[in-house]
């Protein structure tokens, strides 16, 4: 009997991080992949990541709509509640031997609660990190509900054990998001990029460009519009570079950030800017890998950026306390601070590859462990 | 402006533990009490604790039904999800300055998620304990979502800090459940007791009796019927004592335990047994205080039992790893083991008061701290 | 391509009424049966009809828990809401060509809304009837959402057309609940009956007995306890007959009725009474067919009772305006009125078979029509 | 004791229709207004009608987020389910003597089910109309759940009675949406209009303009983008007129329609067009009253348009079967058909006022009846 490993993918970011684990589970002779897609993966406004997931050979066993519209902390809580209601029914039907959840967002909590309450062993990838915002709470709370942990760095592994998790079920195999980079060509294909549409000035991918990804910060809800406009204005100061901008994810406050972007565009200041909804994880990595500098607060700047050695300007507090490599410099939410940091990074040019986040083989190692680890445990606490 | 302190009470056990905090908040000149009652507090089958709550002078601001029927791990998860959906609306309306949640049950998690996602400071009472079952996960996960902690023992306080909580927001004032004992007369009033109804042989409260409370154990879901019958049969071996039995709470598996009790009754073996649905927290303490021995797995045997020095036989794993005083002995889920432990405890008679769980003044101290503690913090991590 | 016909069964009564349609769909070469079971069919307290459903050869495609506990009108509304949330996900997954719903209870409305909002042709069985209580509203509202109608009597068919439904999609093939009677032996098997357990005096099925089924009446919520006790006391006046009593269904107020029954039992007045949770539809019909008289407010007394010619005393308003055959007499909610009516019916003995509700071949005819009816219609209105 | 009249407003259109009833209830000495706002009234994307509601002197007693994002028939069903879950809690808290719901959209059904299941008298405004699409089902289903009816035309009143509603509780006082027109100045204030923002060419309100409002049609889900672009292209053929376009409401398919509008704008064909999110009901009427012609499928073209005598081109099937006055002409979903119809209407110029939808005093009359009508009825059926 193959072990049924159920992966829940609830956002495009989730997918990029877990894809190589899914692939390795699919290919492992003793494992069977079950896939649930939900929340923003199904929504037009967030680029329907489910379409890319299907194209790449994963057929969802369940598709569940559970985003309560509003994009406030209130509706994030409600979405989590609705997610639990529906995921629990799906788990009952699919009867997985274990459930895999990734990272730290609100939908992740829905998966964690449904699985752990139902006594299904819960596997958590990317636990133990510290970023200095509300995500920390959610991430650590999920840790306490989880049974098997695949943190992505040595510091994270140690923190999980310090938090009381059983050392025998905490494994640092590096971050599966690195597998995307290690396994695929990072050259940009102009035709493929054209297919992503988007709006704004045409991008010539053979010429220098900056990448901007700025998500809303849930603890400073309401400031997103202002914050994103400061960053956009800073970018305007570098007319020699094209600007590639991704719309924000579906966190509380994303409408606020989106409004800032729309307002910026409507004022006609966006010459040289192109705004995209979504890339496949591979194409996203390609865009990141070839950027002169990346600006914003995506954790990919720290993770993939470190692996690739891409100069990164991390704006604001969202990732402030995260473990990071030499490619990262920080800036405040002001045009001046962002502009100064970009200037520094343009001078630095590329950095060396750093293996803080692993070697690009996490997916296979994780699948291997899922096939062999003892599942009949009671969760203890080794304080 | 008074600080609005919103307490969510989701079971009769919750209420017993938090009542003296509610009272102290109500009486504090700088605090205003908001009360939400939900889940099993509203249900006939669990004795409608809301009626007692009202009688004791607390008028709920909101009453929310969110128990999805089924009493399986699946429906516990769904109830939690539904609880989040509705509690978040209530919090938005009531706009509390902080939300107080107690202990470790599934409804507690609903409160914790709704409040913490909405950036409302979350106060957790009874965190940091270890009992060796799934409650540990939920309790520790709530800890990671909470901002201010009132653990009930020194060991718990230390564990919370070891888990990364900020020492400045972790206070051991003892357990507010002890306040009930310290503040009220423990003599039993026969007329009051008669009012609780129930079924079975009449109890003469002036004569020796044993108290049995055996909740379902969520990680061994499905064994509850067998387990409770072993305990019941062990009690039958002590014909000189009357037996006072409480129906189980609304955990997954409670229907299973209830079925065991019903089956036992229907076989006509229950001479000398009386089965009750519910007592007020005060009357429950009185019944406990005057018992020759208490048998089962209620955490009150360890907490209030230790304060009172009542001999306790704790059956099974549910409380196995809990910090406890000298009044506790453990037994397996077999008639023989339970019977032997009861015999030991009947010989031991009463134990000395133990202040492991505080001095009976926790409510006032907690309210005092809630009135003065700085609320404009970001949650950090002191690893 | 077979047409996928999705039947939603949400209570034991639902199942009895639709079973022969399910069977006929299963056996039809051009149809494929999809089955969703939900609500009280999954609950221990209501006899887990799902177990009988499985035994009889139907494997559910989905099992959905959506009863919000409380048994008040409030929780009935909430259960309906939760049912819609989950049924819509199931319909999306199963992609039925049509959805079949039965009768008039609150869960039926959940099915009707989910299907009609999703533009899935909705088939309604047992529409157009009038009973004189809140069920009428729900039943007629479902009619307005439905596309294809299988009313069970000629009067009902005419009423549907008068309400504006398109005559070409309204078919009176009789009631599929009659198929159970027409197709199965009505002799009672003592061994089988013993397997149903229950509590109370042993029943000798070869001797005379009365059958009592009294459901809560949702518009007079709160009176159920009193009402059921009046009926129970009336039955006590006929010591020569054994009494077979079924627990009520999960309507608002059922806990109230159940309390009346429990109270009656605990007072020790129930000599000669036996209380059952549940029968299979076939065994229920057998028990009805062989009763000297049936008392209460089950619509089966009117439907199956008329087909079988069993003397029936219908108590209260719940079925007051229902079309009925000569086997029915009515009584008020008082012991005296019920007692007098029973006396009349005992004198009348058995009645002739009446074909008001069809010939016992409705299931096959309905399945035949579902296989051939045009589905690409827009719902019009023929006022 | 004043009667508590609870009005549920779930969209900006709802508000425009019911506002004068709310006002009249507020001013009536024997009535007390309770207000619940929910669904799209709270959402940025639909112009947050709640802000206008507050500005106009109505303070919501509850604000409930219950739109499940997706804008498909599936998520409409789920939103309805979630609405029922939360509205029922609100009704329990607010304890209204009656609940008022308007028209025919999915949120309206949530109100109708919550109130009628909870035995709260349900008042339905705008029942009995026929428009020839799925709204008919929902509208008529609500009728069958409602107790008191205020249809807006004589034909509608008669249809309700034919459907079996009790004549004594069906009142045609005209449409309360007409009250807005009758009571307020229809002159356009340029400063106020400037405050609505929006995007596109500046509008000079003293010069001729066309008004376009095209909602998605739920039964032809998926065609919205194409349909709206045909209409937009037809408008381009009238360069002498400015074009005022409103974004669609939150029905299933609205994202589809919005995409058509965005695509049209991005192609740079939108010279002379201005796109607005939202107007207050009064300003909307002003814009309608002063338009040379209105184009699309808003029911306001038929209702307010008839009262005002504004030439209207109604596109597609959405309103095809609606009772209408002489001001309406119909067109297909093709540029040619819409263009021809506009040309006809420009030649017709203005029409006479028609009192098909009442005299503009419906709000007061409805409030008057709500204050005096007997509420202790059982719903009967007069077939």
PDB file of N, CA, C and O in Angstrom, chain D residues 145-167:
ATOM      1  N   UNK D 145     -41.594  32.084   0.708  1.00  0.00           N
ATOM      2  CA  UNK D 145     -41.115  32.127   2.092  1.00  0.00           C
ATOM      3  C   UNK D 145     -41.655  33.343   2.844  1.00  0.00           C
ATOM      4  O   UNK D 145     -41.645  33.371   4.079  1.00  0.00           O
ATOM      5  N   UNK D 146     -42.137  34.348   2.108  1.00  0.00           N
ATOM      6  CA  UNK D 146     -42.511  35.623   2.731  1.00  0.00           C
ATOM      7  C   UNK D 146     -43.934  35.609   3.269  1.00  0.00           C
ATOM      8  O   UNK D 146     -44.777  34.819   2.844  1.00  0.00           O
ATOM      9  N   UNK D 147     -44.193  36.528   4.208  1.00  0.00           N
ATOM     10  CA  UNK D 147     -45.507  36.643   4.838  1.00  0.00           C
ATOM     11  C   UNK D 147     -46.289  37.847   4.346  1.00  0.00           C
ATOM     12  O   UNK D 147     -47.510  37.818   4.278  1.00  0.00           O
ATOM     13  N   UNK D 148     -45.573  38.934   4.085  1.00  0.00           N
ATOM     14  CA  UNK D 148     -46.222  40.187   3.704  1.00  0.00           C
ATOM     15  C   UNK D 148     -45.525  40.670   2.440  1.00  0.00           C
ATOM     16  O   UNK D 148     -44.292  40.673   2.371  1.00  0.00           O
ATOM     17  N   UNK D 149     -46.312  41.074   1.459  1.00  0.00           N
ATOM     18  CA  UNK D 149     -45.763  41.374   0.142  1.00  0.00           C
ATOM     19  C   UNK D 149     -46.089  42.803  -0.277  1.00  0.00           C
ATOM     20  O   UNK D 149     -47.238  43.215  -0.197  1.00  0.00           O
ATOM     21  N   UNK D 150     -45.090  43.492  -0.754  1.00  0.00           N
ATOM     22  CA  UNK D 150     -45.307  44.808  -1.354  1.00  0.00           C
ATOM     23  C   UNK D 150     -44.810  44.797  -2.795  1.00  0.00           C
ATOM     24  O   UNK D 150     -43.732  45.313  -3.098  1.00  0.00           O
ATOM     25  N   UNK D 151     -45.600  44.187  -3.698  1.00  0.00           N
ATOM     26  CA  UNK D 151     -45.235  44.222  -5.111  1.00  0.00           C
ATOM     27  C   UNK D 151     -45.364  45.661  -5.612  1.00  0.00           C
ATOM     28  O   UNK D 151     -46.001  46.495  -4.969  1.00  0.00           O
ATOM     29  N   UNK D 152     -44.760  45.928  -6.773  1.00  0.00           N
ATOM     30  CA  UNK D 152     -44.670  47.313  -7.244  1.00  0.00           C
ATOM     31  C   UNK D 152     -45.606  47.645  -8.398  1.00  0.00           C
ATOM     32  O   UNK D 152     -45.691  48.804  -8.808  1.00  0.00           O
ATOM     33  N   UNK D 153     -46.247  46.643  -8.942  1.00  0.00           N
ATOM     34  CA  UNK D 153     -47.199  46.919 -10.023  1.00  0.00           C
ATOM     35  C   UNK D 153     -48.439  46.060  -9.805  1.00  0.00           C
ATOM     36  O   UNK D 153     -48.410  45.087  -9.049  1.00  0.00           O
ATOM     37  N   UNK D 154     -49.472  46.438 -10.518  1.00  0.00           N
ATOM     38  CA  UNK D 154     -50.730  45.714 -10.397  1.00  0.00           C
ATOM     39  C   UNK D 154     -50.590  44.290 -10.937  1.00  0.00           C
ATOM     40  O   UNK D 154     -51.104  43.341 -10.350  1.00  0.00           O
ATOM     41  N   UNK D 155     -49.888  44.154 -12.065  1.00  0.00           N
ATOM     42  CA  UNK D 155     -49.652  42.811 -12.617  1.00  0.00           C
ATOM     43  C   UNK D 155     -48.936  41.919 -11.609  1.00  0.00           C
ATOM     44  O   UNK D 155     -49.245  40.740 -11.471  1.00  0.00           O
ATOM     45  N   UNK D 156     -47.972  42.481 -10.914  1.00  0.00           N
ATOM     46  CA  UNK D 156     -47.215  41.699  -9.929  1.00  0.00           C
ATOM     47  C   UNK D 156     -48.110  41.290  -8.768  1.00  0.00           C
ATOM     48  O   UNK D 156     -48.038  40.160  -8.279  1.00  0.00           O
ATOM     49  N   UNK D 157     -48.951  42.222  -8.337  1.00  0.00           N
ATOM     50  CA  UNK D 157     -49.862  41.907  -7.243  1.00  0.00           C
ATOM     51  C   UNK D 157     -50.751  40.719  -7.624  1.00  0.00           C
ATOM     52  O   UNK D 157     -50.936  39.775  -6.857  1.00  0.00           O
ATOM     53  N   UNK D 158     -51.274  40.790  -8.820  1.00  0.00           N
ATOM     54  CA  UNK D 158     -52.166  39.716  -9.263  1.00  0.00           C
ATOM     55  C   UNK D 158     -51.428  38.388  -9.383  1.00  0.00           C
ATOM     56  O   UNK D 158     -51.966  37.334  -9.055  1.00  0.00           O
ATOM     57  N   UNK D 159     -50.190  38.452  -9.848  1.00  0.00           N
ATOM     58  CA  UNK D 159     -49.439  37.208  -9.991  1.00  0.00           C
ATOM     59  C   UNK D 159     -49.177  36.563  -8.632  1.00  0.00           C
ATOM     60  O   UNK D 159     -49.287  35.360  -8.472  1.00  0.00           O
ATOM     61  N   UNK D 160     -48.867  37.386  -7.625  1.00  0.00           N
ATOM     62  CA  UNK D 160     -48.625  36.850  -6.284  1.00  0.00           C
ATOM     63  C   UNK D 160     -49.851  36.117  -5.759  1.00  0.00           C
ATOM     64  O   UNK D 160     -49.750  35.043  -5.154  1.00  0.00           O
ATOM     65  N   UNK D 161     -51.002  36.694  -5.994  1.00  0.00           N
ATOM     66  CA  UNK D 161     -52.234  36.057  -5.520  1.00  0.00           C
ATOM     67  C   UNK D 161     -52.474  34.759  -6.291  1.00  0.00           C
ATOM     68  O   UNK D 161     -52.843  33.731  -5.704  1.00  0.00           O
ATOM     69  N   UNK D 162     -52.204  34.803  -7.584  1.00  0.00           N
ATOM     70  CA  UNK D 162     -52.359  33.590  -8.394  1.00  0.00           C
ATOM     71  C   UNK D 162     -51.397  32.494  -7.923  1.00  0.00           C
ATOM     72  O   UNK D 162     -51.701  31.313  -8.010  1.00  0.00           O
ATOM     73  N   UNK D 163     -50.237  32.905  -7.405  1.00  0.00           N
ATOM     74  CA  UNK D 163     -49.266  31.921  -6.910  1.00  0.00           C
ATOM     75  C   UNK D 163     -49.677  31.359  -5.549  1.00  0.00           C
ATOM     76  O   UNK D 163     -48.979  30.511  -4.991  1.00  0.00           O
ATOM     77  N   UNK D 164     -50.776  31.868  -4.968  1.00  0.00           N
ATOM     78  CA  UNK D 164     -51.276  31.283  -3.735  1.00  0.00           C
ATOM     79  C   UNK D 164     -51.081  32.142  -2.500  1.00  0.00           C
ATOM     80  O   UNK D 164     -51.434  31.733  -1.399  1.00  0.00           O
ATOM     81  N   UNK D 165     -50.544  33.341  -2.682  1.00  0.00           N
ATOM     82  CA  UNK D 165     -50.361  34.208  -1.509  1.00  0.00           C
ATOM     83  C   UNK D 165     -51.708  34.786  -1.078  1.00  0.00           C
ATOM     84  O   UNK D 165     -52.600  35.015  -1.888  1.00  0.00           O
ATOM     85  N   UNK D 166     -51.811  35.027   0.206  1.00  0.00           N
ATOM     86  CA  UNK D 166     -53.054  35.496   0.808  1.00  0.00           C
ATOM     87  C   UNK D 166     -53.284  36.972   0.435  1.00  0.00           C
ATOM     88  O   UNK D 166     -52.494  37.837   0.797  1.00  0.00           O
ATOM     89  N   UNK D 167     -54.403  37.236  -0.246  1.00  0.00           N
ATOM     90  CA  UNK D 167     -54.725  38.561  -0.764  1.00  0.00           C
ATOM     91  C   UNK D 167     -54.640  39.647   0.314  1.00  0.00           C
ATOM     92  O   UNK D 167     -54.290  40.800   0.033  1.00  0.00           O
TER      93      UNK D 167
END
